[in-house]
Amino acid sequence: MNTECWQEKGLKYLCLENERVKVVFLPEIGGKMIEMINKMTGRQFLLPPSGEEKPYRPAFYGANFADYDASGFDECFPTISPSGYFAPAAAAHSPALFFPDHGELWSQPWRYEIAGDEVRLQAQGVRQGYLFTKKVSLRQNKIILDYLLQNSSPFPFSYIWAAHPLLRVTPGNKLLLPESIDRVLLNWVSDQQLGDFGTVLPWPALFAPGDPTDYSAVQNGSHNLAVKCFTFALDRGFAGVYYQDSDETLLFQFDPAAVPYLGVWLCYGGWPAEEPGKHFTVALEPSSGRPDSLEIAIERQECAHIGAGEQKQWRLEISLWEGRRVGD
C-alpha cells in the first residue's frame, strides 16, 4: 500500500492506494473520504461537490450541512439530524446539550497519523467527552475502516453513529439489501403527502399502491423526490450497489450486532428543498441507531450506549467486486 500527502487550495489531502483501490481523505474537513476509486474500472463511487459555489472548505461547529459541499463520505456522530440530549446520569452536573446538524465530527479538523500500512484519523467531542478514531487500511479489493470510540467522561452517554457515503449512481443501478428487508421506517420525505415521520412503508415499493415504483432500482433525477428511511434491525449486515453498465458491485459489510440498522437516502432531485441545484445520489448508511434524531432514538430505545470510561469498537468493510455480489 502506498500513502501520499499533499497540499492543494489550502487543504491537506491524504491518499492511500494499492493495485486495485484508491481512497483520498481531507483530514481538515471532518476526516471525510472524497475519492473511492476502483482502479480496475476507473469508477469513482463518491459524489463530488455540486458546483463551484460549494467547494471543499472548512465548516464551523454547528454549521448547516447543506451549506457546505454535501458530498463524499462523512461520519455522523452522535446524531444525524440536530438533536437535544439530556443525560440523566449527569443531570446534577450539566445542563441539557444540543448536538448540531449531522453531528459534531463533519465540521471539525481531524488529526492524522500514518503508521506503516494504515492511517489513523482522530477527532474529539465538543459537547460530550469522547475520542473518535477511524483507522483506515487496504486489503486487495477492500477498504477496511476500524472505528474506536473512547468515552473520556465520568458518565455514560447514548449516541448514533452512521456512515454517510453519498454515492454517484445512474438510473437503473440496483440497490442490494438483505432479502429479509420488506419494510422500512420513514424518517423524511420531500413530498409530505406521501407519508409522515414514523410511517412503516413496504420495501421496495415504498408508496404502493398509488406509486408502484420499485425503489430498489435507482430512479431518474426527474423523479423529483428525496426520501430517508431506515430498516428494522438487520439479520445480515450488508448493503451494496450493482453498477450494471460496468458490471461491478460496491459492497458495505458490517456486524449487525454492533451496527443493527441501515439508513437509506434516495435523492432523485428532491433535495435541497430551497435551492435550484438538486442532488442526484443514493446513500447507504450503516447506523447504530434510528431515526436521524438522537433524542427520538433514545425515546424509542433504538440507539447505542457507552459506559463511563469505556470504549467501543466496530468495523465497516467496503469491497469492490466484478459482477453482482451480496454479503455473506
Coordinates of C-alpha atoms in Angstrom, one line a residue:
M1 CA 0.0 0.0 0.0
N2 CA 1.2 3.5 -0.8
T3 CA 0.4 6.7 1.1
E4 CA 0.8 10.2 -0.1
C5 CA 0.1 13.6 1.4
W6 CA -0.1 16.9 -0.4
Q7 CA -1.5 20.5 -0.1
E8 CA -3.9 21.9 -2.6
K9 CA -6.0 25.1 -2.5
G10 CA -5.1 25.5 1.2
L11 CA -6.2 22.0 2.2
K12 CA -4.3 18.8 3.1
Y13 CA -5.1 15.7 1.1
L14 CA -4.3 12.2 2.3
C15 CA -4.2 9.3 -0.3
L16 CA -4.0 5.6 0.2
E17 CA -3.8 3.2 -2.7
N18 CA -2.8 -0.3 -3.8
E19 CA -3.0 -2.1 -7.1
R20 CA -6.9 -2.2 -7.0
V21 CA -8.2 0.6 -4.8
K22 CA -7.6 4.3 -4.2
V23 CA -9.0 6.4 -1.5
V24 CA -8.5 10.1 -0.6
F25 CA -9.3 11.9 2.6
L26 CA -9.5 15.5 3.7
P27 CA -8.4 15.5 7.4
E28 CA -9.2 19.2 7.9
I29 CA -12.8 18.7 6.7
G30 CA -14.2 16.1 9.1
G31 CA -11.7 13.4 8.0
K32 CA -14.0 12.8 5.1
M33 CA -13.3 10.5 2.2
I34 CA -13.7 12.3 -1.1
E35 CA -12.5 9.6 -3.5
M36 CA -13.1 5.9 -3.6
I37 CA -11.9 4.6 -6.9
N38 CA -11.9 1.1 -8.4
K39 CA -8.6 1.2 -10.3
M40 CA -9.6 -1.8 -12.4
T41 CA -12.5 0.1 -13.9
G42 CA -11.7 3.7 -13.1
R43 CA -15.1 4.3 -11.4
Q44 CA -15.2 6.9 -8.7
F45 CA -18.0 5.9 -6.3
L46 CA -18.3 9.1 -4.2
L47 CA -20.4 12.2 -5.1
P48 CA -18.3 15.3 -5.8
P49 CA -19.4 18.8 -4.7
S50 CA -22.3 20.0 -6.6
G51 CA -20.6 23.1 -8.1
E52 CA -18.1 25.9 -7.7
E53 CA -20.4 27.7 -5.3
K54 CA -19.9 24.9 -2.7
P55 CA -16.3 23.8 -2.9
Y56 CA -14.4 21.9 -0.2
R57 CA -13.9 24.4 2.7
P58 CA -13.7 24.1 6.4
A59 CA -17.0 24.5 8.3
F60 CA -17.6 25.9 11.8
Y61 CA -19.1 23.9 14.6
G62 CA -22.9 23.9 14.4
A63 CA -23.0 24.7 10.7
N64 CA -25.8 23.6 8.4
F65 CA -24.5 20.6 6.4
A66 CA -26.4 21.7 3.2
D67 CA -24.5 25.0 3.2
Y68 CA -21.2 23.2 2.5
D69 CA -20.0 20.7 -0.1
A70 CA -22.5 17.9 1.0
S71 CA -20.5 15.3 -0.8
G72 CA -18.2 12.3 -0.3
F73 CA -18.2 10.2 2.8
D74 CA -18.6 11.9 6.2
E75 CA -19.1 10.4 9.7
C76 CA -22.3 11.3 11.6
F77 CA -21.9 11.2 15.3
P78 CA -23.5 11.4 17.9
T79 CA -26.6 12.3 15.9
I80 CA -27.6 12.7 12.3
S81 CA -30.2 15.5 12.5
P82 CA -30.0 18.3 15.0
S83 CA -30.9 17.0 18.4
G84 CA -31.3 17.8 22.0
Y85 CA -29.7 15.5 24.6
F86 CA -30.4 15.2 28.3
A87 CA -28.1 12.8 30.1
P88 CA -29.9 11.6 33.3
A89 CA -26.6 10.3 34.9
A90 CA -25.1 13.8 34.6
A91 CA -28.3 15.8 35.3
A92 CA -26.9 17.2 38.6
H93 CA -23.7 18.3 36.9
S94 CA -24.5 19.6 33.5
P95 CA -27.4 21.2 31.6
A96 CA -29.2 19.6 28.6
L97 CA -27.0 19.5 25.5
F98 CA -27.7 20.2 21.8
F99 CA -25.9 18.4 19.0
P100 CA -25.8 20.1 15.6
D101 CA -26.9 19.0 12.1
H102 CA -25.1 15.8 11.0
G103 CA -23.3 15.7 14.4
E104 CA -20.1 17.0 15.8
L105 CA -17.5 15.4 13.5
W106 CA -18.0 16.5 9.9
S107 CA -17.3 20.2 10.7
Q108 CA -14.1 19.6 12.7
P109 CA -10.5 19.3 11.6
W110 CA -9.1 15.8 12.4
R111 CA -5.6 14.8 13.4
Y112 CA -4.0 12.1 11.4
E113 CA -1.0 9.7 11.7
I114 CA 0.5 7.4 9.1
A115 CA 1.7 4.2 10.8
G116 CA 3.0 1.6 8.4
D117 CA 0.2 0.3 6.2
E118 CA -2.6 2.1 7.9
V119 CA -3.7 5.7 8.6
R120 CA -5.4 6.8 11.9
L121 CA -7.7 9.8 11.9
Q122 CA -9.0 11.2 15.2
A123 CA -11.4 13.9 16.5
Q124 CA -12.6 14.8 19.9
G125 CA -16.0 15.5 21.2
V126 CA -17.1 19.1 21.7
R127 CA -20.1 18.9 24.0
Q128 CA -19.5 15.4 25.2
G129 CA -16.2 14.0 26.3
Y130 CA -15.0 11.3 23.8
L131 CA -12.3 10.5 21.4
F132 CA -13.3 9.1 18.0
T133 CA -10.7 7.2 16.0
K134 CA -11.0 5.9 12.4
K135 CA -8.2 3.6 11.3
V136 CA -8.0 3.0 7.5
S137 CA -6.2 0.2 5.7
L138 CA -6.5 -1.5 2.3
R139 CA -6.5 -5.2 1.6
Q140 CA -6.6 -6.2 -2.0
N141 CA -10.1 -5.1 -3.2
K142 CA -11.2 -4.0 0.3
I143 CA -11.2 -0.7 2.3
I144 CA -11.2 -1.5 6.0
L145 CA -12.5 1.2 8.4
D146 CA -11.9 0.3 12.0
Y147 CA -13.6 2.6 14.5
L148 CA -12.8 3.2 18.1
L149 CA -15.0 5.3 20.4
Q150 CA -13.5 6.1 23.8
N151 CA -15.7 7.8 26.5
S152 CA -13.4 10.1 28.4
S153 CA -16.2 11.4 30.7
P154 CA -17.2 10.0 34.1
F155 CA -20.8 9.5 32.8
P156 CA -22.4 7.1 30.3
F157 CA -23.9 8.5 27.2
S158 CA -26.1 7.5 24.3
Y159 CA -25.3 8.0 20.6
I160 CA -26.0 7.3 17.0
W161 CA -23.1 6.7 14.6
A162 CA -23.9 6.5 10.9
A163 CA -21.7 6.2 7.9
H164 CA -22.7 8.9 5.4
P165 CA -21.3 7.9 1.9
L166 CA -23.1 9.9 -0.8
L167 CA -22.7 7.8 -3.9
R168 CA -22.5 8.5 -7.6
V169 CA -25.2 6.5 -9.3
T170 CA -27.0 6.3 -12.7
P171 CA -30.6 5.3 -13.3
G172 CA -31.2 1.6 -13.3
N173 CA -28.3 0.8 -10.9
K174 CA -29.6 -1.8 -8.4
L175 CA -29.5 -1.5 -4.6
L176 CA -28.5 -4.8 -3.0
L177 CA -30.0 -5.3 0.5
P178 CA -30.7 -8.4 2.6
E179 CA -33.7 -10.3 1.4
S180 CA -35.3 -10.1 4.8
I181 CA -35.9 -6.3 4.4
D182 CA -39.6 -6.0 3.4
R183 CA -40.5 -2.8 5.3
V184 CA -38.8 0.4 6.4
L185 CA -39.4 3.3 8.8
L186 CA -40.0 6.6 7.1
N187 CA -37.7 9.3 8.5
W188 CA -38.3 12.1 6.0
V189 CA -39.8 12.6 2.5
S190 CA -39.7 15.7 0.3
D191 CA -43.4 15.3 -0.6
Q192 CA -45.2 15.3 2.7
Q193 CA -48.3 13.8 1.0
L194 CA -46.5 10.5 0.6
G195 CA -46.2 9.9 4.4
D196 CA -45.5 11.1 7.8
F197 CA -42.5 10.6 10.1
G198 CA -42.6 7.1 11.6
T199 CA -44.8 5.6 9.0
V200 CA -43.9 2.0 8.2
L201 CA -43.6 1.5 4.4
P202 CA -43.2 -1.6 2.3
W203 CA -39.9 -2.1 0.6
P204 CA -39.1 -1.8 -2.2
A205 CA -42.5 -0.4 -3.4
L206 CA -42.4 2.4 -0.8
F207 CA -45.5 4.3 -1.8
A208 CA -47.7 1.5 -3.3
P209 CA -50.4 1.1 -4.4
G210 CA -50.5 4.7 -5.6
D211 CA -46.9 4.6 -6.7
P212 CA -45.8 1.1 -7.8
T213 CA -42.2 2.2 -8.4
D214 CA -39.5 -0.4 -7.4
Y215 CA -37.2 1.8 -5.3
S216 CA -34.5 -0.9 -5.2
A217 CA -33.6 0.4 -8.7
V218 CA -32.1 3.9 -9.0
Q219 CA -34.7 6.3 -10.5
N220 CA -34.2 9.3 -12.8
G221 CA -33.3 12.8 -11.5
S222 CA -36.6 14.0 -12.9
H223 CA -38.4 11.8 -10.3
N224 CA -38.3 14.9 -8.1
L225 CA -38.3 13.0 -4.9
A226 CA -36.0 12.6 -1.8
V227 CA -36.7 10.1 0.9
K228 CA -34.8 8.9 4.0
C229 CA -35.9 5.7 5.6
F230 CA -34.4 3.1 8.0
T231 CA -34.5 -0.7 8.0
F232 CA -35.7 -2.5 11.1
A233 CA -33.0 -4.4 13.0
L234 CA -30.9 -6.4 10.5
D235 CA -30.1 -10.1 10.5
R236 CA -27.3 -9.7 7.9
G237 CA -25.0 -6.7 7.8
F238 CA -24.5 -5.7 4.3
A239 CA -25.7 -3.2 1.6
G240 CA -24.5 -2.5 -1.9
V241 CA -25.0 -1.1 -5.3
Y242 CA -24.7 -3.0 -8.5
Y243 CA -23.5 -0.9 -11.5
Q244 CA -24.7 -2.8 -14.5
D245 CA -23.0 -0.6 -17.1
S246 CA -19.6 -1.7 -15.8
D247 CA -20.7 -5.0 -14.2
E248 CA -19.3 -4.2 -10.8
T249 CA -20.5 -4.0 -7.2
L250 CA -19.8 -1.7 -4.3
L251 CA -20.5 -3.6 -1.1
F252 CA -20.6 -2.4 2.5
Q253 CA -20.4 -5.1 5.2
F254 CA -20.7 -4.7 9.0
D255 CA -21.6 -6.7 12.1
P256 CA -25.4 -6.2 12.7
A257 CA -24.8 -6.9 16.4
A258 CA -22.8 -3.7 16.6
V259 CA -24.5 -1.8 13.8
P260 CA -28.1 -3.0 13.6
Y261 CA -29.7 -0.6 11.2
L262 CA -29.3 0.7 7.7
G263 CA -30.4 4.2 6.7
V264 CA -31.3 4.6 3.0
W265 CA -31.2 8.0 1.4
L266 CA -32.7 8.2 -2.1
C267 CA -32.3 11.7 -3.6
Y268 CA -33.7 12.0 -7.1
G269 CA -34.0 15.8 -7.5
G270 CA -35.9 16.3 -4.3
W271 CA -33.3 18.0 -2.1
P272 CA -32.1 20.6 -1.1
A273 CA -35.6 21.9 -0.9
E274 CA -34.8 25.7 -1.1
E275 CA -32.1 25.6 -3.8
P276 CA -32.2 25.2 -7.5
G277 CA -29.3 22.8 -7.7
K278 CA -30.8 19.5 -6.7
H279 CA -28.8 16.4 -5.7
F280 CA -28.9 13.1 -7.6
T281 CA -27.4 10.5 -5.2
V282 CA -28.0 7.5 -3.0
A283 CA -26.5 6.9 0.4
L284 CA -26.4 3.5 2.1
E285 CA -25.8 4.4 5.8
P286 CA -24.9 1.6 8.3
S287 CA -26.2 3.0 11.6
S288 CA -26.0 2.2 15.2
G289 CA -29.4 3.8 15.8
R290 CA -32.6 5.2 14.2
P291 CA -34.1 7.6 13.3
D292 CA -31.9 10.6 12.4
S293 CA -32.6 12.3 15.8
L294 CA -30.7 11.1 18.8
E295 CA -33.4 12.4 21.1
I296 CA -36.1 10.4 19.4
A297 CA -33.8 7.3 19.1
I298 CA -33.4 7.4 22.9
E299 CA -37.1 7.6 23.4
R300 CA -37.6 4.6 21.1
Q301 CA -34.7 2.8 22.7
E302 CA -33.1 2.4 19.3
C303 CA -29.6 3.9 19.9
A304 CA -26.2 2.8 21.1
H305 CA -24.8 3.4 24.6
I306 CA -21.3 3.6 26.1
G307 CA -20.4 3.5 29.7
A308 CA -18.3 5.9 31.7
G309 CA -14.6 5.4 30.8
E310 CA -15.5 2.6 28.4
Q311 CA -14.6 2.1 24.7
K312 CA -16.5 0.6 21.8
Q313 CA -15.1 -0.8 18.6
W314 CA -16.7 -1.7 15.3
R315 CA -15.7 -2.2 11.7
L316 CA -17.0 -1.2 8.3
E317 CA -15.6 -3.2 5.3
I318 CA -16.1 -1.7 1.8
S319 CA -15.3 -4.0 -1.1
L320 CA -15.2 -3.6 -4.8
W321 CA -16.2 -6.6 -6.9
E322 CA -16.5 -7.6 -10.6
G323 CA -20.1 -8.7 -11.3
R324 CA -23.1 -8.7 -8.9
R325 CA -22.2 -9.5 -5.3
V326 CA -24.1 -9.6 -2.0
G327 CA -22.8 -10.0 1.6
D328 CA -22.0 -13.3 3.3

